[in-house]
Amino acid sequence: FDTLGEEFILFGSVLGVVLILRQMRGEQERPSQTEADEHTFSGASAALRALSLVLIPCLIALGVYIIVHGQITPGGGFQGGLILAAGPLAIFLAGRYLRMRVLAPEKLEETTDAAGAAGYALVGLGGLIFTGVFFKNFLPLGIPGHLLSAGQMPVASVAVGLEVAGAFLVIWSEFFDQAIVIRRDGSS
């Protein structure tokens, strides 16, 4: 129940950020293709861009590894989800916001956030339905020491990782969108 509560607190926080920031700029307003492509992070030097290109696949691979191995090694869905979300964030730091939106489109971020939260709740309900106890294991345990040897824990870890990655990407994207709107309006 603790992790389920944390998942929905994070989901609610993301919903609050989205509602507040989207109301400020209007639901339909989006930067044009040219404005978004020209947006660069003020400190995006050539070295930072090169480092970001190296970091992006490394962060995504590390995030997936930590999520998938969370039940047999230190780590898990929360830690791996945050690292997984940092991959597209590195694109922004490289100075190309539009490229980040291509890798992590808004609908995909929101769907990932909602699917992860719902998936974790469904894993818990699966235990209640199949065993009579919320979140009790109902899948075969497998061979100890192997990747799929923890019953439903890998499934739960993936659901948490998806929810956390989606949540942080939604929050970061909303703040980046707001920063572009403010700059375009000349407010800063």
C-alpha atoms as an extended CHARMM CRD file, in Angstrom:
* protein
*
       188  EXT
         1         1  PHE       CA              0.0000000000        0.0000000000        0.0000000000  PROA      1               0.0000000000
         2         2  ASP       CA              2.9130000000        2.3380000000        0.6990000000  PROA      2               0.0000000000
         3         3  THR       CA              4.2290000000        2.2810000000       -2.8740000000  PROA      3               0.0000000000
         4         4  LEU       CA              0.7010000000        2.5000000000       -4.2740000000  PROA      4               0.0000000000
         5         5  GLY       CA              0.1300000000        5.6360000000       -2.1990000000  PROA      5               0.0000000000
         6         6  GLU       CA              3.4400000000        7.1170000000       -3.3530000000  PROA      6               0.0000000000
         7         7  GLU       CA              2.5650000000        6.3710000000       -6.9800000000  PROA      7               0.0000000000
         8         8  PHE       CA             -0.7360000000        8.2010000000       -6.7600000000  PROA      8               0.0000000000
         9         9  ILE       CA              0.7940000000       11.1150000000       -4.8250000000  PROA      9               0.0000000000
        10        10  LEU       CA              3.2960000000       11.5240000000       -7.6710000000  PROA      10              0.0000000000
        11        11  PHE       CA              0.4990000000       11.1370000000      -10.2200000000  PROA      11              0.0000000000
        12        12  GLY       CA             -1.5700000000       13.7900000000       -8.4040000000  PROA      12              0.0000000000
        13        13  SER       CA              1.4120000000       16.1420000000       -8.2280000000  PROA      13              0.0000000000
        14        14  VAL       CA              1.9730000000       15.8210000000      -11.9560000000  PROA      14              0.0000000000
        15        15  LEU       CA             -1.7060000000       16.4450000000      -12.5990000000  PROA      15              0.0000000000
        16        16  GLY       CA             -1.5190000000       19.6230000000      -10.4970000000  PROA      16              0.0000000000
        17        17  VAL       CA              1.5340000000       20.9250000000      -12.3730000000  PROA      17              0.0000000000
        18        18  VAL       CA             -0.1020000000       20.1970000000      -15.7210000000  PROA      18              0.0000000000
        19        19  LEU       CA             -3.3590000000       21.9000000000      -14.7700000000  PROA      19              0.0000000000
        20        20  ILE       CA             -1.6470000000       25.0110000000      -13.4180000000  PROA      20              0.0000000000
        21        21  LEU       CA              0.8610000000       25.5090000000      -16.2300000000  PROA      21              0.0000000000
        22        22  ARG       CA             -1.4630000000       24.6500000000      -19.1080000000  PROA      22              0.0000000000
        23        23  GLN       CA             -4.0560000000       27.0730000000      -17.7890000000  PROA      23              0.0000000000
        24        24  MET       CA             -1.4260000000       29.8290000000      -17.8290000000  PROA      24              0.0000000000
        25        25  ARG       CA             -0.6670000000       29.4950000000      -21.5270000000  PROA      25              0.0000000000
        26        26  GLY       CA             -3.8810000000       28.0230000000      -22.9370000000  PROA      26              0.0000000000
        27        27  GLU       CA             -4.4770000000       24.4360000000      -24.0750000000  PROA      27              0.0000000000
        28        28  GLN       CA             -4.0030000000       25.0670000000      -27.7880000000  PROA      28              0.0000000000
        29        29  GLU       CA             -0.9260000000       27.2940000000      -27.6850000000  PROA      29              0.0000000000
        30        30  ARG       CA              2.3180000000       25.6130000000      -28.7430000000  PROA      30              0.0000000000
        31        31  PRO       CA              5.5720000000       27.0570000000      -30.0280000000  PROA      31              0.0000000000
        32        32  SER       CA              5.8860000000       26.9450000000      -33.8050000000  PROA      32              0.0000000000
        33        33  GLN       CA              8.2660000000       24.4640000000      -35.4070000000  PROA      33              0.0000000000
        34        34  THR       CA             10.8130000000       27.2200000000      -36.1250000000  PROA      34              0.0000000000
        35        35  GLU       CA             10.7000000000       28.7160000000      -32.6010000000  PROA      35              0.0000000000
        36        36  ALA       CA             11.0890000000       25.3510000000      -30.9070000000  PROA      36              0.0000000000
        37        37  ASP       CA             13.9020000000       24.3140000000      -33.2330000000  PROA      37              0.0000000000
        38        38  GLU       CA             15.7310000000       27.5800000000      -32.5670000000  PROA      38              0.0000000000
        39        39  HSD       CA             15.3580000000       27.2440000000      -28.8000000000  PROA      39              0.0000000000
        40        40  THR       CA             18.7220000000       26.5780000000      -27.2540000000  PROA      40              0.0000000000
        41        41  PHE       CA             19.7750000000       26.2770000000      -23.6740000000  PROA      41              0.0000000000
        42        42  SER       CA             21.9450000000       29.3060000000      -22.9500000000  PROA      42              0.0000000000
        43        43  GLY       CA             24.9010000000       27.2100000000      -21.7830000000  PROA      43              0.0000000000
        44        44  ALA       CA             24.7870000000       24.5910000000      -24.5360000000  PROA      44              0.0000000000
        45        45  SER       CA             28.3850000000       24.5620000000      -25.7200000000  PROA      45              0.0000000000
        46        46  ALA       CA             29.7090000000       22.0950000000      -28.2630000000  PROA      46              0.0000000000
        47        47  ALA       CA             31.2420000000       20.0470000000      -25.4340000000  PROA      47              0.0000000000
        48        48  LEU       CA             27.9020000000       19.8910000000      -23.5840000000  PROA      48              0.0000000000
        49        49  ARG       CA             26.1530000000       18.7940000000      -26.7590000000  PROA      49              0.0000000000
        50        50  ALA       CA             28.7190000000       16.0580000000      -27.3730000000  PROA      50              0.0000000000
        51        51  LEU       CA             28.5280000000       14.8560000000      -23.7740000000  PROA      51              0.0000000000
        52        52  SER       CA             24.7400000000       14.7790000000      -23.9640000000  PROA      52              0.0000000000
        53        53  LEU       CA             24.8530000000       12.5850000000      -27.0620000000  PROA      53              0.0000000000
        54        54  VAL       CA             26.9470000000       10.0830000000      -25.0970000000  PROA      54              0.0000000000
        55        55  LEU       CA             24.7770000000       10.3720000000      -21.9770000000  PROA      55              0.0000000000
        56        56  ILE       CA             21.4030000000        9.8050000000      -23.6430000000  PROA      56              0.0000000000
        57        57  PRO       CA             21.7810000000        6.1130000000      -24.5890000000  PROA      57              0.0000000000
        58        58  CYS       CA             23.7770000000        5.4160000000      -21.4200000000  PROA      58              0.0000000000
        59        59  LEU       CA             21.0720000000        6.8930000000      -19.1750000000  PROA      59              0.0000000000
        60        60  ILE       CA             18.2910000000        5.0410000000      -20.9510000000  PROA      60              0.0000000000
        61        61  ALA       CA             20.1880000000        1.7240000000      -20.7940000000  PROA      61              0.0000000000
        62        62  LEU       CA             21.0820000000        2.2300000000      -17.1230000000  PROA      62              0.0000000000
        63        63  GLY       CA             17.4860000000        3.1580000000      -16.2650000000  PROA      63              0.0000000000
        64        64  VAL       CA             16.1090000000        0.0380000000      -17.9610000000  PROA      64              0.0000000000
        65        65  TYR       CA             18.7710000000       -2.1150000000      -16.2640000000  PROA      65              0.0000000000
        66        66  ILE       CA             17.9590000000       -0.7680000000      -12.7920000000  PROA      66              0.0000000000
        67        67  ILE       CA             14.2080000000       -1.1810000000      -13.3120000000  PROA      67              0.0000000000
        68        68  VAL       CA             14.5020000000       -4.7490000000      -14.6030000000  PROA      68              0.0000000000
        69        69  HSD       CA             17.0480000000       -5.8730000000      -11.9750000000  PROA      69              0.0000000000
        70        70  GLY       CA             15.4270000000       -4.0680000000       -9.0350000000  PROA      70              0.0000000000
        71        71  GLN       CA             14.1500000000       -7.2540000000       -7.4020000000  PROA      71              0.0000000000
        72        72  ILE       CA             17.5590000000       -8.9830000000       -7.2980000000  PROA      72              0.0000000000
        73        73  THR       CA             19.9380000000       -6.0190000000       -6.8570000000  PROA      73              0.0000000000
        74        74  PRO       CA             19.7070000000       -2.6070000000       -5.1730000000  PROA      74              0.0000000000
        75        75  GLY       CA             17.5230000000       -0.3090000000       -7.2120000000  PROA      75              0.0000000000
        76        76  GLY       CA             14.0670000000       -0.6820000000       -8.6060000000  PROA      76              0.0000000000
        77        77  GLY       CA             11.2870000000        1.2070000000      -10.2700000000  PROA      77              0.0000000000
        78        78  PHE       CA             11.6160000000        4.5940000000       -8.5750000000  PROA      78              0.0000000000
        79        79  GLN       CA             15.3620000000        4.8850000000       -9.0430000000  PROA      79              0.0000000000
        80        80  GLY       CA             15.3540000000        3.4230000000      -12.5390000000  PROA      80              0.0000000000
        81        81  GLY       CA             12.3950000000        5.5430000000      -13.6130000000  PROA      81              0.0000000000
        82        82  LEU       CA             14.1560000000        8.7490000000      -12.6750000000  PROA      82              0.0000000000
        83        83  ILE       CA             17.3230000000        7.6910000000      -14.5070000000  PROA      83              0.0000000000
        84        84  LEU       CA             15.2340000000        6.6470000000      -17.5220000000  PROA      84              0.0000000000
        85        85  ALA       CA             13.5740000000       10.0800000000      -17.6040000000  PROA      85              0.0000000000
        86        86  ALA       CA             16.9890000000       11.7610000000      -17.4950000000  PROA      86              0.0000000000
        87        87  GLY       CA             17.7750000000       10.4770000000      -21.0220000000  PROA      87              0.0000000000
        88        88  PRO       CA             15.3570000000       12.8160000000      -22.8130000000  PROA      88              0.0000000000
        89        89  LEU       CA             16.2890000000       15.5570000000      -20.3190000000  PROA      89              0.0000000000
        90        90  ALA       CA             19.8830000000       15.3410000000      -21.5980000000  PROA      90              0.0000000000
        91        91  ILE       CA             18.5700000000       16.2780000000      -25.0570000000  PROA      91              0.0000000000
        92        92  PHE       CA             17.2040000000       19.5130000000      -23.6180000000  PROA      92              0.0000000000
        93        93  LEU       CA             20.5020000000       20.2140000000      -21.9160000000  PROA      93              0.0000000000
        94        94  ALA       CA             22.2040000000       19.6990000000      -25.2650000000  PROA      94              0.0000000000
        95        95  GLY       CA             20.1880000000       22.6700000000      -26.4660000000  PROA      95              0.0000000000
        96        96  ARG       CA             17.5250000000       21.0620000000      -28.6120000000  PROA      96              0.0000000000
        97        97  TYR       CA             14.0840000000       21.1740000000      -27.0730000000  PROA      97              0.0000000000
        98        98  LEU       CA             12.3360000000       20.0450000000      -30.2600000000  PROA      98              0.0000000000
        99        99  ARG       CA             14.4940000000       16.9090000000      -30.3630000000  PROA      99              0.0000000000
       100       100  MET       CA             13.3980000000       16.1050000000      -26.8060000000  PROA      100             0.0000000000
       101       101  ARG       CA              9.7450000000       16.4620000000      -27.8410000000  PROA      101             0.0000000000
       102       102  VAL       CA             10.3420000000       13.9900000000      -30.6950000000  PROA      102             0.0000000000
       103       103  LEU       CA             11.8960000000       11.3880000000      -28.3660000000  PROA      103             0.0000000000
       104       104  ALA       CA              9.3470000000       11.9910000000      -25.5970000000  PROA      104             0.0000000000
       105       105  PRO       CA              6.1030000000       13.3830000000      -27.1060000000  PROA      105             0.0000000000
       106       106  GLU       CA              3.5520000000       14.8070000000      -24.6870000000  PROA      106             0.0000000000
       107       107  LYS       CA              0.9180000000       12.0870000000      -25.2360000000  PROA      107             0.0000000000
       108       108  LEU       CA              3.5050000000        9.3320000000      -24.7110000000  PROA      108             0.0000000000
       109       109  GLU       CA              4.6770000000       10.9320000000      -21.4500000000  PROA      109             0.0000000000
       110       110  GLU       CA              1.1350000000       11.2580000000      -20.1220000000  PROA      110             0.0000000000
       111       111  THR       CA              0.1520000000        7.7520000000      -21.2250000000  PROA      111             0.0000000000
       112       112  THR       CA              3.2900000000        6.2720000000      -19.6450000000  PROA      112             0.0000000000
       113       113  ASP       CA              2.5740000000        8.0410000000      -16.3660000000  PROA      113             0.0000000000
       114       114  ALA       CA             -1.0430000000        6.8620000000      -16.2440000000  PROA      114             0.0000000000
       115       115  ALA       CA             -0.2900000000        3.3120000000      -17.4640000000  PROA      115             0.0000000000
       116       116  GLY       CA              2.4570000000        2.8600000000      -14.8670000000  PROA      116             0.0000000000
       117       117  ALA       CA              0.2180000000        3.9720000000      -11.9920000000  PROA      117             0.0000000000
       118       118  ALA       CA             -2.6760000000        1.8270000000      -13.2210000000  PROA      118             0.0000000000
       119       119  GLY       CA             -0.3600000000       -1.1350000000      -13.8790000000  PROA      119             0.0000000000
       120       120  TYR       CA              0.9710000000       -1.1030000000      -10.3300000000  PROA      120             0.0000000000
       121       121  ALA       CA             -2.5660000000       -0.9480000000       -8.9310000000  PROA      121             0.0000000000
       122       122  LEU       CA             -3.5980000000       -3.8420000000      -11.1830000000  PROA      122             0.0000000000
       123       123  VAL       CA             -0.6590000000       -5.9820000000       -9.9930000000  PROA      123             0.0000000000
       124       124  GLY       CA             -1.8580000000       -5.4310000000       -6.4280000000  PROA      124             0.0000000000
       125       125  LEU       CA             -5.4460000000       -6.1950000000       -7.3740000000  PROA      125             0.0000000000
       126       126  GLY       CA             -4.2460000000       -9.3330000000       -9.1910000000  PROA      126             0.0000000000
       127       127  GLY       CA             -2.9760000000      -10.6280000000       -5.8610000000  PROA      127             0.0000000000
       128       128  LEU       CA             -6.3290000000       -9.8320000000       -4.2720000000  PROA      128             0.0000000000
       129       129  ILE       CA             -8.2640000000      -11.5590000000       -7.0460000000  PROA      129             0.0000000000
       130       130  PHE       CA             -6.0730000000      -14.6720000000       -7.4200000000  PROA      130             0.0000000000
       131       131  THR       CA             -4.9080000000      -15.2130000000       -3.8270000000  PROA      131             0.0000000000
       132       132  GLY       CA             -7.3300000000      -13.2010000000       -1.7050000000  PROA      132             0.0000000000
       133       133  VAL       CA             -4.5660000000      -10.8720000000       -0.3920000000  PROA      133             0.0000000000
       134       134  PHE       CA             -3.7080000000       -7.4890000000       -1.9310000000  PROA      134             0.0000000000
       135       135  PHE       CA             -0.3160000000       -7.6110000000       -3.6910000000  PROA      135             0.0000000000
       136       136  LYS       CA              0.3910000000      -11.2340000000       -2.7250000000  PROA      136             0.0000000000
       137       137  ASN       CA              2.4090000000      -13.0110000000       -5.3940000000  PROA      137             0.0000000000
       138       138  PHE       CA              0.2830000000      -14.8950000000       -7.9120000000  PROA      138             0.0000000000
       139       139  LEU       CA              2.9340000000      -15.5830000000      -10.5800000000  PROA      139             0.0000000000
       140       140  PRO       CA              5.4430000000      -18.4740000000      -10.6390000000  PROA      140             0.0000000000
       141       141  LEU       CA              8.6860000000      -17.6590000000       -8.8260000000  PROA      141             0.0000000000
       142       142  GLY       CA             11.0840000000      -19.1610000000      -11.3780000000  PROA      142             0.0000000000
       143       143  ILE       CA             14.6890000000      -20.1650000000      -10.6800000000  PROA      143             0.0000000000
       144       144  PRO       CA             16.4760000000      -18.2550000000       -7.8840000000  PROA      144             0.0000000000
       145       145  GLY       CA             19.1660000000      -15.8730000000       -9.1740000000  PROA      145             0.0000000000
       146       146  HSD       CA             17.6640000000      -15.5280000000      -12.6590000000  PROA      146             0.0000000000
       147       147  LEU       CA             16.1560000000      -12.3160000000      -13.9560000000  PROA      147             0.0000000000
       148       148  LEU       CA             12.5730000000      -13.5870000000      -13.8730000000  PROA      148             0.0000000000
       149       149  SER       CA             12.8160000000      -15.2880000000      -10.4920000000  PROA      149             0.0000000000
       150       150  ALA       CA             10.7390000000      -12.9620000000       -8.3440000000  PROA      150             0.0000000000
       151       151  GLY       CA              7.1680000000      -13.6500000000       -9.3800000000  PROA      151             0.0000000000
       152       152  GLN       CA              5.2430000000      -10.4340000000       -9.8110000000  PROA      152             0.0000000000
       153       153  MET       CA              7.9870000000       -8.1420000000       -8.4720000000  PROA      153             0.0000000000
       154       154  PRO       CA              9.5930000000       -7.5080000000      -11.8950000000  PROA      154             0.0000000000
       155       155  VAL       CA              6.1540000000       -6.6020000000      -13.2670000000  PROA      155             0.0000000000
       156       156  ALA       CA              5.5480000000       -4.2240000000      -10.3490000000  PROA      156             0.0000000000
       157       157  SER       CA              9.0250000000       -2.7130000000      -10.7520000000  PROA      157             0.0000000000
       158       158  VAL       CA              8.4170000000       -2.0460000000      -14.4500000000  PROA      158             0.0000000000
       159       159  ALA       CA              5.0620000000       -0.4140000000      -13.6490000000  PROA      159             0.0000000000
       160       160  VAL       CA              6.6770000000        1.8390000000      -11.0280000000  PROA      160             0.0000000000
       161       161  GLY       CA              9.5320000000        2.6940000000      -13.4040000000  PROA      161             0.0000000000
       162       162  LEU       CA              7.1240000000        3.6590000000      -16.1760000000  PROA      162             0.0000000000
       163       163  GLU       CA              5.0450000000        5.8120000000      -13.8320000000  PROA      163             0.0000000000
       164       164  VAL       CA              8.0510000000        7.6320000000      -12.3870000000  PROA      164             0.0000000000
       165       165  ALA       CA              9.7050000000        8.1790000000      -15.7850000000  PROA      165             0.0000000000
       166       166  GLY       CA              6.4590000000        9.4230000000      -17.2970000000  PROA      166             0.0000000000
       167       167  ALA       CA              5.7120000000       11.6620000000      -14.3180000000  PROA      167             0.0000000000
       168       168  PHE       CA              9.0890000000       13.3830000000      -14.3190000000  PROA      168             0.0000000000
       169       169  LEU       CA              9.0620000000       13.8370000000      -18.0980000000  PROA      169             0.0000000000
       170       170  VAL       CA              5.6040000000       15.4210000000      -17.9280000000  PROA      170             0.0000000000
       171       171  ILE       CA              6.6950000000       17.8150000000      -15.1620000000  PROA      171             0.0000000000
       172       172  TRP       CA              9.9480000000       18.7760000000      -16.8860000000  PROA      172             0.0000000000
       173       173  SER       CA              8.1940000000       19.2440000000      -20.2320000000  PROA      173             0.0000000000
       174       174  GLU       CA              5.5770000000       21.5080000000      -18.6910000000  PROA      174             0.0000000000
       175       175  PHE       CA              8.2500000000       23.7040000000      -17.1300000000  PROA      175             0.0000000000
       176       176  PHE       CA             10.2310000000       23.8120000000      -20.4030000000  PROA      176             0.0000000000
       177       177  ASP       CA              7.0770000000       24.6930000000      -22.3680000000  PROA      177             0.0000000000
       178       178  GLN       CA              6.3350000000       27.4690000000      -19.8790000000  PROA      178             0.0000000000
       179       179  ALA       CA              9.8760000000       28.8340000000      -20.1840000000  PROA      179             0.0000000000
       180       180  ILE       CA              9.5240000000       28.9920000000      -23.9820000000  PROA      180             0.0000000000
       181       181  VAL       CA              6.1580000000       30.7710000000      -23.7420000000  PROA      181             0.0000000000
       182       182  ILE       CA              7.6010000000       33.3330000000      -21.3080000000  PROA      182             0.0000000000
       183       183  ARG       CA             10.6250000000       33.9990000000      -23.5500000000  PROA      183             0.0000000000
       184       184  ARG       CA              8.4650000000       34.2800000000      -26.6510000000  PROA      184             0.0000000000
       185       185  ASP       CA              6.1430000000       36.7580000000      -24.9270000000  PROA      185             0.0000000000
       186       186  GLY       CA              9.1570000000       38.8310000000      -23.9300000000  PROA      186             0.0000000000
       187       187  SER       CA              8.3590000000       38.5970000000      -20.2130000000  PROA      187             0.0000000000
       188       188  SER       CA             11.9240000000       37.7510000000      -19.2520000000  PROA      188             0.0000000000
